[in-house]
Coordinates of C-alpha atoms in Angstrom, one line a residue:
Chain A
M599 CA -10.1 -30.2 68.0
H600 CA -8.3 -29.8 64.7
E601 CA -9.7 -32.9 63.5
V602 CA -13.2 -31.7 64.0
V603 CA -12.5 -28.5 62.3
T604 CA -11.3 -30.2 59.1
R605 CA -14.2 -32.5 59.1
H606 CA -16.5 -29.8 59.3
E607 CA -14.8 -27.8 56.7
K608 CA -14.9 -30.9 54.5
N609 CA -18.6 -31.1 54.9
F610 CA -19.1 -27.5 54.1
Q611 CA -16.9 -27.8 51.0
I612 CA -19.2 -30.8 49.9
I613 CA -22.4 -28.8 50.5
L614 CA -20.9 -25.7 48.9
A615 CA -19.9 -27.9 45.7
V616 CA -23.5 -29.3 45.4
V617 CA -25.0 -25.9 45.6
M618 CA -22.7 -24.6 43.1
V619 CA -23.3 -27.4 40.6
L620 CA -27.1 -26.7 40.9
I621 CA -26.6 -22.9 40.3
M622 CA -24.4 -23.9 37.2
I623 CA -27.0 -26.2 35.9
I624 CA -29.6 -23.5 36.3
T625 CA -27.4 -20.9 34.5
V626 CA -26.7 -23.4 31.4
Y627 CA -29.9 -24.8 31.2
P628 CA -31.6 -22.2 29.1
V629 CA -29.1 -22.5 26.5
W630 CA -29.2 -26.4 26.7
Y631 CA -32.9 -26.3 26.4
S632 CA -32.8 -24.4 23.1
V633 CA -30.0 -26.5 21.8
I634 CA -31.6 -30.0 22.3
N635 CA -35.1 -28.5 21.1
S636 CA -33.6 -27.0 18.0
L637 CA -32.3 -30.6 17.3
N638 CA -35.6 -32.2 18.1
D639 CA -38.3 -33.4 15.6
A640 CA -40.9 -30.6 15.5
Q641 CA -43.9 -32.9 15.1
S642 CA -42.9 -34.7 18.3
I643 CA -42.6 -31.3 20.1
D644 CA -46.1 -30.6 18.9
R645 CA -47.5 -33.7 20.3
F646 CA -45.7 -34.1 23.7
G647 CA -44.3 -30.5 24.4
Y648 CA -40.7 -29.5 24.4
S649 CA -38.0 -32.0 25.5
L650 CA -36.6 -31.2 28.8
L651 CA -33.3 -33.1 29.1
W652 CA -32.5 -34.7 25.7
M653 CA -33.7 -34.9 22.2
R654 CA -36.9 -37.0 22.1
K655 CA -36.5 -37.7 18.6
F656 CA -33.3 -36.3 16.9
S657 CA -33.9 -34.3 13.8
F658 CA -31.4 -31.9 11.9
S659 CA -34.2 -30.6 9.7
S660 CA -34.6 -27.1 11.3
W661 CA -31.0 -26.5 11.2
Y662 CA -31.1 -27.8 7.5
A663 CA -33.8 -25.2 7.0
V664 CA -31.9 -22.4 8.8
L665 CA -28.6 -23.0 6.9
R666 CA -30.2 -22.9 3.6
D667 CA -32.3 -19.9 4.3
N668 CA -31.1 -17.1 2.2
Q669 CA -32.4 -14.3 4.6
I670 CA -30.6 -15.8 7.7
L671 CA -27.5 -16.3 5.8
R672 CA -27.4 -12.7 4.5
A673 CA -28.1 -11.7 8.3
L674 CA -25.2 -13.7 9.2
G675 CA -23.0 -12.0 6.7
I676 CA -24.1 -8.5 7.6
T677 CA -23.5 -9.2 11.4
T678 CA -20.1 -10.8 10.8
A679 CA -19.0 -7.9 8.5
R680 CA -20.2 -5.2 11.0
T681 CA -18.8 -7.1 13.9
V682 CA -15.3 -7.4 12.1
I683 CA -15.0 -3.8 10.6
V684 CA -16.3 -2.0 13.9
T685 CA -14.1 -4.2 16.2
V686 CA -10.8 -3.4 14.1
L687 CA -11.5 0.3 13.3
Q688 CA -12.9 1.3 16.8
T689 CA -9.9 -0.3 18.4
I690 CA -7.4 1.6 16.3
I691 CA -9.2 4.8 16.3
T692 CA -9.9 4.7 20.0
A693 CA -6.4 3.5 20.9
M694 CA -4.8 6.3 18.8
F695 CA -7.0 9.0 20.4
A696 CA -5.9 7.5 23.8
Y697 CA -2.3 7.5 23.0
G698 CA -2.3 11.1 22.0
F699 CA -4.3 11.9 25.2
S700 CA -1.8 9.9 27.3
R701 CA 1.3 11.9 26.4
P702 CA 2.5 14.3 28.9
N703 CA 3.7 16.5 26.2
L704 CA 0.3 16.9 24.5
T705 CA -0.7 20.6 24.2
G706 CA -4.5 21.5 24.4
R707 CA -5.3 18.4 26.5
K708 CA -8.0 20.2 28.6
W709 CA -10.1 20.7 25.3
Y710 CA -10.1 17.1 24.7
T711 CA -11.0 16.3 28.4
T712 CA -13.9 18.7 28.0
L713 CA -15.2 17.1 24.8
G714 CA -14.7 13.5 26.4
F715 CA -16.7 14.2 29.5
I716 CA -19.4 15.8 27.8
S717 CA -19.7 13.0 25.5
M718 CA -19.8 10.6 28.5
Y719 CA -22.4 12.3 30.5
L720 CA -24.8 13.9 28.0
N721 CA -26.9 12.0 25.4
G722 CA -29.0 13.6 22.7
G723 CA -31.4 10.6 22.7
I724 CA -32.6 8.2 19.9
I725 CA -34.5 11.0 18.2
A726 CA -31.5 13.2 17.6
Y727 CA -29.7 10.4 16.2
F728 CA -32.5 9.6 13.8
I729 CA -32.5 13.3 12.5
L730 CA -28.7 13.2 12.2
F731 CA -28.5 9.8 10.3
V732 CA -31.2 11.0 7.8
Q733 CA -29.3 14.2 7.5
L734 CA -25.9 12.2 6.8
H735 CA -27.8 10.0 4.5
I736 CA -26.8 6.9 6.5
Y737 CA -30.2 6.1 7.7
N738 CA -31.4 2.7 6.4
T739 CA -28.0 1.8 5.0
F740 CA -25.4 -0.5 6.1
W741 CA -23.2 2.7 7.3
V742 CA -25.3 3.2 10.2
Y743 CA -24.1 -0.1 11.5
I744 CA -20.5 1.1 11.2
L745 CA -20.0 5.0 11.4
P746 CA -21.5 5.8 14.7
F747 CA -19.5 3.1 16.3
L748 CA -16.1 4.1 15.1
F749 CA -15.2 5.6 18.3
G750 CA -15.3 3.4 21.4
G751 CA -16.2 6.2 23.9
F752 CA -14.4 8.2 26.3
Y753 CA -14.7 5.6 29.1
N754 CA -12.5 3.3 26.9
V755 CA -10.1 6.1 26.4
I756 CA -9.7 6.3 30.1
I757 CA -8.9 2.6 30.5
Y758 CA -6.3 2.8 27.6
N759 CA -4.8 6.0 29.0
A760 CA -4.2 4.2 32.5
N761 CA -2.5 1.4 30.7
F762 CA -0.3 3.5 28.2
K763 CA 0.8 5.7 31.2
A764 CA 2.1 2.5 32.9
I765 CA 4.7 2.1 30.0
P766 CA 8.1 3.4 31.3
E767 CA 8.9 7.0 30.1
S768 CA 12.4 5.9 29.2
L769 CA 11.2 3.9 26.2
F770 CA 9.6 6.9 24.7
E771 CA 12.7 9.0 25.4
S772 CA 15.2 6.6 23.6
A773 CA 12.9 6.0 20.7
K774 CA 12.4 9.9 20.2
L775 CA 16.4 10.1 20.5
D776 CA 16.6 7.3 17.8
G777 CA 14.4 9.7 15.7
A778 CA 11.2 7.7 15.8
S779 CA 8.0 9.5 14.9
E780 CA 4.9 9.6 17.2
Y781 CA 3.2 7.2 14.8
Q782 CA 6.2 4.6 15.0
I783 CA 6.2 4.9 18.8
F784 CA 2.4 4.2 18.9
F785 CA 2.4 1.1 16.3
K786 CA 5.7 -0.3 17.1
I787 CA 6.0 0.2 20.8
V788 CA 2.8 1.2 22.5
V789 CA 0.5 -1.3 20.8
P790 CA 2.7 -4.5 21.2
L791 CA 3.1 -3.7 24.9
S792 CA -0.7 -3.1 25.5
K793 CA -2.0 -6.3 23.9
P794 CA -3.9 -7.5 27.0
V795 CA -5.9 -4.1 27.3
V796 CA -6.3 -4.0 23.5
S797 CA -7.7 -7.5 23.4
A798 CA -9.8 -7.0 26.4
L799 CA -11.6 -3.9 25.1
G800 CA -11.8 -5.2 21.6
I801 CA -13.6 -8.3 22.6
F802 CA -16.3 -6.4 24.5
T803 CA -16.8 -4.4 21.3
A804 CA -17.1 -7.6 19.2
V805 CA -19.7 -8.9 21.6
A806 CA -21.8 -5.9 21.7
M807 CA -21.8 -5.4 18.0
W808 CA -22.8 -9.2 17.5
N809 CA -25.5 -8.9 20.0
D810 CA -27.0 -5.5 19.0
Y811 CA -30.5 -5.3 17.5
T812 CA -31.5 -1.9 18.5
Q813 CA -29.6 -0.1 15.7
T814 CA -31.6 -2.1 13.2
L815 CA -34.9 -1.7 14.9
Y816 CA -34.3 2.2 15.4
Y817 CA -32.6 3.2 12.2
T818 CA -33.2 0.7 9.3
Q819 CA -36.3 -0.4 7.5
N820 CA -34.9 -2.6 4.6
A821 CA -35.4 -6.1 5.4
K822 CA -32.0 -6.7 3.5
L823 CA -30.2 -4.9 6.4
Q824 CA -31.5 -7.1 9.0
T825 CA -28.9 -8.5 11.5
L826 CA -29.0 -11.9 12.9
S827 CA -30.0 -10.7 16.3
Y828 CA -32.8 -8.8 14.9
Y829 CA -33.9 -11.5 12.6
A830 CA -34.2 -13.8 15.6
L831 CA -36.1 -11.0 17.3
T832 CA -38.7 -10.9 14.5
L833 CA -39.2 -14.7 14.6
T834 CA -39.8 -14.5 18.5
K835 CA -42.3 -11.6 18.0
S836 CA -44.2 -13.5 15.3
S837 CA -44.4 -16.8 17.0
Q838 CA -45.4 -15.2 20.2
A839 CA -48.3 -13.2 18.5
A840 CA -49.5 -16.5 16.9
S841 CA -49.5 -18.4 20.1
Q842 CA -51.2 -15.7 22.1
L843 CA -53.8 -15.2 19.5
G844 CA -54.6 -19.0 19.9
N845 CA -54.9 -18.5 23.7
S846 CA -57.1 -15.7 23.6
M847 CA -59.8 -17.1 21.5
N848 CA -62.7 -19.5 22.0
T849 CA -61.9 -23.2 21.8
A850 CA -63.4 -23.6 18.3
A851 CA -61.5 -20.7 16.9
A852 CA -58.4 -21.9 18.7
N853 CA -58.7 -25.3 17.3
T854 CA -58.6 -23.8 13.7
V855 CA -55.6 -21.7 14.5
G856 CA -53.9 -24.8 16.2
A857 CA -54.5 -26.7 13.0
A858 CA -53.0 -24.0 10.9
M859 CA -50.0 -23.8 13.3
Q860 CA -49.6 -27.7 13.0
K861 CA -48.6 -27.3 9.5
S862 CA -46.0 -24.9 10.4
A863 CA -45.0 -26.9 13.5
D864 CA -41.3 -26.6 12.7
F865 CA -41.5 -22.9 12.8
R866 CA -40.7 -23.1 16.5
T867 CA -37.6 -25.3 16.1
I868 CA -36.5 -23.1 13.3
E869 CA -36.8 -20.2 15.6
L870 CA -34.8 -22.1 18.2
A871 CA -32.1 -23.0 15.7
T872 CA -31.8 -19.4 14.7
M873 CA -31.4 -18.2 18.1
V874 CA -28.7 -20.9 18.9
L875 CA -27.1 -19.9 15.6
A876 CA -27.0 -16.3 16.9
A877 CA -25.4 -17.4 20.1
L878 CA -23.0 -20.0 18.7
P879 CA -20.0 -17.8 18.0
L880 CA -20.1 -16.5 21.6
I881 CA -20.6 -19.9 23.1
I882 CA -17.5 -21.2 21.1
V883 CA -15.2 -18.2 21.7
Y884 CA -16.3 -17.8 25.3
P885 CA -13.9 -20.4 27.0
F886 CA -11.0 -18.7 25.4
A887 CA -12.0 -15.2 25.7
Q888 CA -13.3 -15.3 29.3
K889 CA -10.0 -14.2 30.9
F890 CA -10.0 -11.2 28.7
F891 CA -13.6 -10.3 29.7
E892 CA -12.7 -10.5 33.3
K893 CA -9.6 -8.4 32.9
G894 CA -11.5 -5.8 30.8
V895 CA -14.1 -5.1 33.6
L896 CA -11.3 -5.1 36.4
L897 CA -9.3 -2.6 34.3
G898 CA -12.3 -0.4 34.2
S899 CA -13.1 -0.7 37.8
V900 CA -9.7 0.3 39.1
K901 CA -9.6 3.6 37.1
G902 CA -13.4 4.3 36.9
Chain B
M652 CA 12.0 27.9 27.6
A653 CA 12.0 25.3 24.6
K654 CA 14.8 23.3 26.5
K655 CA 12.9 23.2 29.8
K656 CA 9.9 21.7 28.1
G657 CA 12.1 19.2 26.2
L658 CA 11.5 16.4 23.9
G659 CA 8.2 16.0 22.1
Y660 CA 7.1 19.8 22.3
D661 CA 8.4 20.6 18.7
S662 CA 5.8 21.2 16.2
T663 CA 6.3 18.0 14.3
S664 CA 5.6 15.8 17.3
Q665 CA 2.5 17.9 18.4
L666 CA 1.3 17.6 14.8
Q667 CA 1.8 13.9 14.8
L668 CA -0.1 13.6 18.2
H669 CA -3.0 15.9 17.3
S670 CA -3.3 13.9 13.9
L671 CA -3.6 10.5 15.7
M672 CA -6.4 12.1 17.8
L673 CA -8.1 13.6 14.7
P674 CA -10.4 10.6 13.8
G675 CA -11.6 10.1 17.2
T676 CA -12.2 13.9 17.6
I677 CA -14.2 14.2 14.5
L678 CA -16.2 11.2 15.6
I679 CA -17.0 12.5 19.2
V680 CA -18.1 16.0 17.6
L681 CA -20.3 14.3 15.0
F682 CA -21.9 11.6 17.0
N683 CA -21.8 12.8 20.5
I684 CA -21.8 16.5 20.5
I685 CA -23.9 17.4 17.5
P686 CA -26.7 15.1 18.5
L687 CA -27.1 17.2 21.9
F688 CA -29.3 19.4 19.7
G689 CA -31.8 16.6 20.6
L690 CA -32.3 18.5 23.9
L691 CA -33.8 21.4 22.2
L692 CA -36.5 19.5 20.7
A693 CA -38.2 19.0 23.9
F694 CA -38.8 22.7 23.9
K695 CA -39.7 23.0 20.2
N696 CA -42.7 22.4 18.3
Y697 CA -40.8 20.4 15.6
D698 CA -42.3 18.3 12.9
I699 CA -40.4 15.8 11.1
T700 CA -40.9 17.4 7.8
D701 CA -38.9 20.4 9.2
G702 CA -35.7 18.4 8.5
F703 CA -32.4 19.0 10.1
S704 CA -32.4 22.7 10.0
G705 CA -35.9 22.7 11.4
V706 CA -34.5 21.6 14.6
F707 CA -33.1 25.2 15.0
T708 CA -35.8 27.3 13.0
S709 CA -38.8 25.6 14.4
A710 CA -41.1 27.6 16.8
W711 CA -40.4 27.5 20.6
Y712 CA -42.9 25.7 22.5
G713 CA -42.2 26.4 26.1
F714 CA -43.2 23.5 28.3
Q715 CA -46.0 22.3 26.2
N716 CA -44.4 18.9 25.5
F717 CA -44.1 18.2 29.1
K718 CA -47.4 19.2 29.9
V719 CA -48.9 16.8 27.2
I720 CA -46.7 13.8 28.5
F721 CA -47.5 14.4 32.2
S722 CA -51.3 14.6 31.5
N723 CA -51.2 11.4 29.3
S724 CA -53.1 8.5 31.3
N725 CA -50.4 6.2 30.1
F726 CA -47.7 8.2 32.1
G727 CA -48.5 7.0 35.5
P728 CA -48.5 3.3 34.9
M729 CA -45.5 3.5 33.0
L730 CA -43.5 5.3 35.7
V731 CA -44.7 2.7 38.1
N732 CA -43.6 -0.2 35.8
T733 CA -40.2 1.5 35.4
L734 CA -39.6 2.1 39.1
G735 CA -41.3 -1.2 40.2
I736 CA -39.2 -3.6 37.9
N737 CA -36.0 -1.7 38.8
L738 CA -36.6 -1.1 42.5
I739 CA -37.8 -4.5 43.2
G740 CA -35.2 -6.2 40.7
N741 CA -32.4 -4.4 42.6
L742 CA -33.5 -5.1 46.1
I743 CA -33.6 -8.8 45.1
A744 CA -30.6 -8.8 42.6
I745 CA -28.1 -6.9 45.1
P746 CA -28.2 -9.1 48.2
V747 CA -28.4 -12.3 46.1
T748 CA -25.4 -11.3 44.0
I749 CA -23.4 -10.4 47.1
F750 CA -24.5 -13.7 48.9
F751 CA -23.3 -15.7 45.8
A752 CA -20.0 -13.9 45.7
L753 CA -19.6 -14.7 49.4
M754 CA -20.2 -18.4 48.5
I755 CA -17.8 -18.5 45.4
N756 CA -15.2 -16.9 47.8
E757 CA -15.5 -19.7 50.2
I758 CA -14.7 -22.5 47.6
A759 CA -11.3 -24.0 48.7
S760 CA -10.2 -25.4 45.4
P761 CA -9.0 -22.5 43.1
R762 CA -9.6 -24.7 40.0
F763 CA -13.4 -25.4 40.9
K764 CA -13.6 -21.8 42.0
S765 CA -12.6 -20.4 38.4
F766 CA -14.8 -23.2 36.7
V767 CA -17.9 -22.1 38.6
Q768 CA -17.0 -18.4 37.6
T769 CA -16.5 -19.3 34.0
I770 CA -19.9 -21.2 33.7
T771 CA -21.9 -18.6 35.6
Y772 CA -20.5 -15.6 33.7
M773 CA -21.4 -17.1 30.4
P774 CA -25.1 -16.0 30.1
H775 CA -24.1 -12.4 30.5
F776 CA -22.7 -12.5 26.9
I777 CA -25.7 -14.0 25.2
S778 CA -27.8 -11.4 23.6
W779 CA -31.2 -10.6 25.3
V780 CA -32.8 -11.6 21.9
V781 CA -31.7 -15.2 22.2
F782 CA -32.1 -15.3 26.1
G783 CA -35.3 -13.7 26.1
G784 CA -36.4 -15.9 23.4
I785 CA -35.4 -18.9 25.1
I786 CA -37.4 -17.7 28.3
I787 CA -40.5 -17.1 26.2
T788 CA -40.3 -20.6 24.9
M789 CA -40.0 -22.2 28.3
L790 CA -43.0 -20.2 29.4
S791 CA -45.1 -20.9 26.6
T792 CA -48.5 -22.9 26.7
D793 CA -47.8 -25.2 23.8
G794 CA -45.4 -27.7 25.7
G795 CA -43.2 -25.1 27.5
M796 CA -41.1 -26.4 30.3
L797 CA -42.6 -24.4 33.1
N798 CA -46.2 -25.5 32.2
T799 CA -45.2 -29.0 31.6
I800 CA -43.5 -29.5 35.0
L801 CA -46.4 -27.7 36.8
M802 CA -49.0 -29.8 35.2
K803 CA -46.9 -33.1 35.8
L804 CA -46.9 -32.0 39.5
H805 CA -50.6 -31.4 39.4
I806 CA -50.1 -27.8 40.7
I807 CA -52.2 -26.6 37.7
K808 CA -54.7 -28.3 35.5
S809 CA -54.2 -26.5 32.3
G810 CA -51.3 -24.4 31.0
I811 CA -50.9 -20.7 32.1
S812 CA -49.8 -18.3 29.3
F813 CA -47.4 -16.5 31.4
M814 CA -46.3 -14.2 28.9
A815 CA -50.0 -12.9 27.9
K816 CA -50.9 -12.3 31.5
P817 CA -49.8 -8.9 32.7
Q818 CA -49.6 -9.8 36.3
Y819 CA -46.5 -12.0 35.7
F820 CA -44.5 -9.6 33.8
W821 CA -42.6 -8.0 36.5
A822 CA -41.6 -11.4 38.0
I823 CA -40.5 -12.7 34.6
A824 CA -38.5 -9.6 33.9
I825 CA -36.8 -9.6 37.5
I826 CA -36.0 -13.3 37.5
S827 CA -34.8 -13.6 33.9
N828 CA -32.2 -10.9 34.6
L829 CA -31.2 -12.4 37.7
L830 CA -30.6 -15.7 35.9
K831 CA -28.6 -13.9 33.2
E832 CA -26.6 -11.6 35.2
L833 CA -26.1 -13.3 38.7
G834 CA -22.4 -14.9 37.9
W835 CA -21.3 -11.7 36.1
G836 CA -22.6 -9.5 38.8
T837 CA -20.2 -11.3 41.3
I838 CA -16.9 -10.1 39.4
L839 CA -16.4 -6.8 41.3
Y840 CA -17.2 -8.2 44.6
I841 CA -14.9 -11.2 44.1
A842 CA -12.0 -8.9 42.9
A843 CA -12.5 -6.9 46.0
M844 CA -12.5 -10.0 48.3
S845 CA -9.4 -11.3 46.6
G846 CA -7.6 -8.1 47.7
V847 CA -8.0 -8.9 51.4
D848 CA -4.8 -9.5 53.2
E849 CA -4.9 -13.4 54.0
S850 CA -3.1 -12.7 57.3
L851 CA -6.4 -11.3 58.6
Y852 CA -8.1 -14.5 58.2
E853 CA -5.2 -16.5 59.7
A854 CA -5.3 -14.2 62.7
A855 CA -9.2 -14.7 62.9
D856 CA -8.6 -18.5 62.7
L857 CA -6.1 -18.3 65.6
D858 CA -8.8 -16.4 67.8
G859 CA -11.3 -19.1 66.9
A860 CA -13.5 -17.1 64.7
S861 CA -16.4 -18.8 62.9
R862 CA -17.0 -18.7 59.2
M863 CA -19.8 -16.3 59.7
Q864 CA -17.7 -14.1 62.1
K865 CA -15.0 -13.9 59.4
M866 CA -17.4 -13.0 56.7
A867 CA -19.3 -10.4 58.8
H868 CA -16.0 -8.9 60.2
I869 CA -13.4 -9.2 57.4
T870 CA -15.0 -10.0 54.0
L871 CA -18.0 -7.7 54.2
P872 CA -16.1 -4.6 55.3
A873 CA -13.7 -5.3 52.5
I874 CA -16.3 -5.2 49.9
E875 CA -18.4 -2.2 51.4
P876 CA -17.0 0.3 49.1
T877 CA -17.8 -1.9 46.3
I878 CA -21.3 -2.3 47.5
V879 CA -21.7 1.4 48.0
I880 CA -20.7 2.2 44.4
M881 CA -23.2 -0.7 43.1
V882 CA -26.1 0.7 45.2
I883 CA -25.3 4.3 44.0
F884 CA -25.4 3.2 40.4
A885 CA -28.6 1.3 40.9
V886 CA -30.3 4.4 42.3
A887 CA -29.0 6.6 39.5
G888 CA -30.1 4.0 37.1
I889 CA -33.6 3.6 38.5
M890 CA -35.2 5.5 35.3
N891 CA -33.3 3.3 33.0
N892 CA -34.7 0.0 32.1
N893 CA -32.9 -2.5 30.1
F894 CA -34.6 -1.8 26.8
D895 CA -33.0 -4.9 25.1
Q896 CA -34.6 -7.0 27.7
I897 CA -38.0 -5.4 28.1
Y898 CA -38.5 -5.0 24.4
V899 CA -38.0 -8.7 23.7
L900 CA -40.4 -9.9 26.4
Q901 CA -43.0 -7.2 25.8
N902 CA -46.1 -8.1 23.8
P903 CA -49.5 -6.4 23.3
F904 CA -51.0 -8.5 26.0
N905 CA -48.7 -7.6 28.7
L906 CA -48.4 -4.0 27.9
G907 CA -50.1 -2.9 31.0
R908 CA -47.2 -4.0 33.1
S909 CA -44.4 -4.0 30.6
E910 CA -44.5 -0.5 29.2
V911 CA -41.6 1.3 30.5
I912 CA -40.1 4.9 29.8
D913 CA -37.5 3.5 27.4
T914 CA -39.9 1.4 25.4
Y915 CA -42.4 4.3 25.3
I916 CA -39.8 6.9 24.0
F917 CA -39.0 4.4 21.2
K918 CA -42.8 3.9 20.5
V919 CA -43.6 7.8 20.7
G920 CA -40.4 8.9 18.9
L921 CA -39.6 6.5 16.2
Q922 CA -42.9 4.9 15.5
Q923 CA -45.4 7.7 16.0
L924 CA -42.6 10.3 15.0
Q925 CA -43.7 12.8 17.9
F926 CA -40.3 13.9 18.3
G927 CA -40.9 16.7 20.9
L928 CA -42.7 14.4 23.3
A929 CA -39.9 11.7 23.1
A930 CA -37.2 14.3 23.7
A931 CA -39.3 15.8 26.6
I932 CA -39.7 12.2 28.3
N933 CA -35.9 11.7 27.7
I934 CA -35.0 15.1 29.4
F935 CA -37.4 14.3 32.4
K936 CA -35.6 11.0 32.7
S937 CA -32.1 12.4 32.6
V938 CA -32.6 15.2 35.0
L939 CA -34.3 12.8 37.5
A940 CA -31.3 10.4 37.2
I941 CA -28.8 13.2 37.8
I942 CA -30.8 14.3 40.8
L943 CA -31.1 10.7 42.1
L944 CA -27.2 10.2 41.5
F945 CA -26.4 13.2 43.7
A946 CA -28.8 12.3 46.4
A947 CA -27.7 8.9 46.7
N948 CA -24.2 9.9 46.9
K949 CA -24.9 12.4 49.4
I950 CA -26.8 9.8 51.6
S951 CA -24.3 7.5 51.2
T952 CA -21.5 9.8 52.3
K953 CA -23.5 10.7 55.4
L954 CA -24.2 7.0 56.4
T955 CA -21.1 5.1 55.4
D956 CA -18.4 7.9 54.8
Q957 CA -18.0 6.5 51.2
G958 CA -19.4 8.0 48.1
L959 CA -18.6 8.2 44.6
F960 CA -17.3 11.8 44.4

C-alpha cells in the first residue's frame, strides 16, 4: 500500500515538474525573444522573420548603435539619476516620518493620521497635478521627476510603523537615559535595526522609478527630459505606426513603404536593444533582490 | 502630571519628533492635499488660461461637465471596454492564479519550489513599455512569432495584423497581463498556504484523504480570506485599467476596443486641455469605485462572513 502511494506521488511530482518547467519557459520567453533578436542581424530578420530560439545570424550592430546614441545615453543618465535620488531621499523622508509617527509619546498624532488617510484615499487626478506643477514651475523640468515622489505614501508609513513598533521599548528608554536625542535614536538605533524593511521598500521604489514613463508623458515636453522607458515607448509607437500604415495600404503602396522600411530594417532591432537595455538592470539585480520583493509584499499584507 | 507621562514628553523631544516628520508632512500637504482642488474643476467652467487661482475664481458650472460626458457617443464604448477588459480579465486571472498557487504549493522539493517562484515573479518587475513592446513585436506581421508559427502550421495563409484589428485587443490585453502577473499574483496565496498547520495534512493522510480532498478541505479554506480580499479589490478596481499597459498596446487602429476611461482622461485632459471634462470623468470613476467597494464588501460579509472592514 505504502509502495503504491509513493510511486503515485513520484509520478505526480514528475508531471508537476514538467508543467512548471513549461510555465517557466513561457514566462521567460518574451524576454529571451527580445534578447536574441536584438543580437540578430537586421537584414536576416527582414528576410526570414524574427528568430524564435537562437540568433540566426549574430550581430552586435544594433547594440553598438544604441550604446552610441546620445539621446539614449542621456535618457539612461536621467533615469539613473532620478532612480538613485528618489530612492535615497524618499526612503529617508518616509522612514523619518514613520519613526515620529510610531513613537507612543508623540503628541498630535491624530492630525497626522487624518492627513495620512486623506492622502491615501483621495486623489485630485492628473489634471490637478498638471495645474499644480505649472504653478510650482516644475512642469517640464527634471524636478517633476523628483519632488512629487519624495514622500513614499502613507501606506509605506503604516508598514514602517509596524516594524518600528516591534523594536523593544527598553532600547529607547535606555538610549533616552543616556541622553540620546530623537535624531540619534532614529539614525543610530532604529535604522540599523530595520534594514530588512528599509531595503524591501527601497527596492520597490527603485523599480517603480526606473520603469515609470507616465510622468514624462504627462508633465514634460522637452525631448531632453525623456527617460529610458519613455524613449523605448516612442520607438514602439513609431514602429507600430509605420508597420500598420503598410498593412492598411494596397499592395503597390505597401511595396513602396516596404522598400522604405527595408532601408531602416535595423530600426526594429535597435528598438529591441533599447527595450532590453531598459530591462537589463532589473534582470541583473532581480535574483539578488527577489527575497526583498517578497518580504516587502508580505510585510504589507500582514498589516494592510 | 509630567511624571506620569514620563520620558520623551519634554518639549525638546517633541520638537525633535515633529521636526523628523516635517519634510513628510510638507510633502503630503503639497502633493496630496492641495491637488484635491482638482475635484472642484468638475463643477467649474475652468479654462487653462485661468491659471492656478482660476481654479477657485472661475464660474460654477453645475453638472454641465457631467452632462457633456454622458452624452458623448464615445462614452458608452469606453465604459464597455473598461468593464469588459477588467471583468473578463479578473474572471480568468483570479482562478488561474489560485490554481497555479495550488500547484506550486504541491511541489515537494523546497529548492525547486523557490526556483519556480523566482523565475515566474520576474516579469512583474519589467516595465509595461518593455513587456508590451515585446508582445507587439511577437504579434507583428513582419516576421512576428505568432504569425510565423500559425503560417508554418498552415492555420492561416497570410499574416494577421493582430495589433491593428480591434477585435483582438481585449484578448491581447487580458492574456499579456496574465503572462506578466501570473507568478507574482500567487505570492499572497502561497504565504497564506504556508501558514497552514502541517499536522492537519498529516491527520488527513492518516485518514486516507486524497490530494484533491486535502486541497478542497484544508488548503482552500485556509486561503479563503485571501481570495475574498483579492475579489473585493478586483471589484473595487473595476473602473481602473492599467494605464501603463493599455497605453502601450493602444494604437489608432484598435482604438474602438482599446479606449478605456483612464486613457480617455489623459487625452481629454492633457492633450485637449478640457480640464473640467477630465475632472468630471475622474469623479464619476472614483464615486463608482467607492460604491462598488462597499457593495462588494457587504455582499462578501453576507456570503462568507469575511470582509475587508
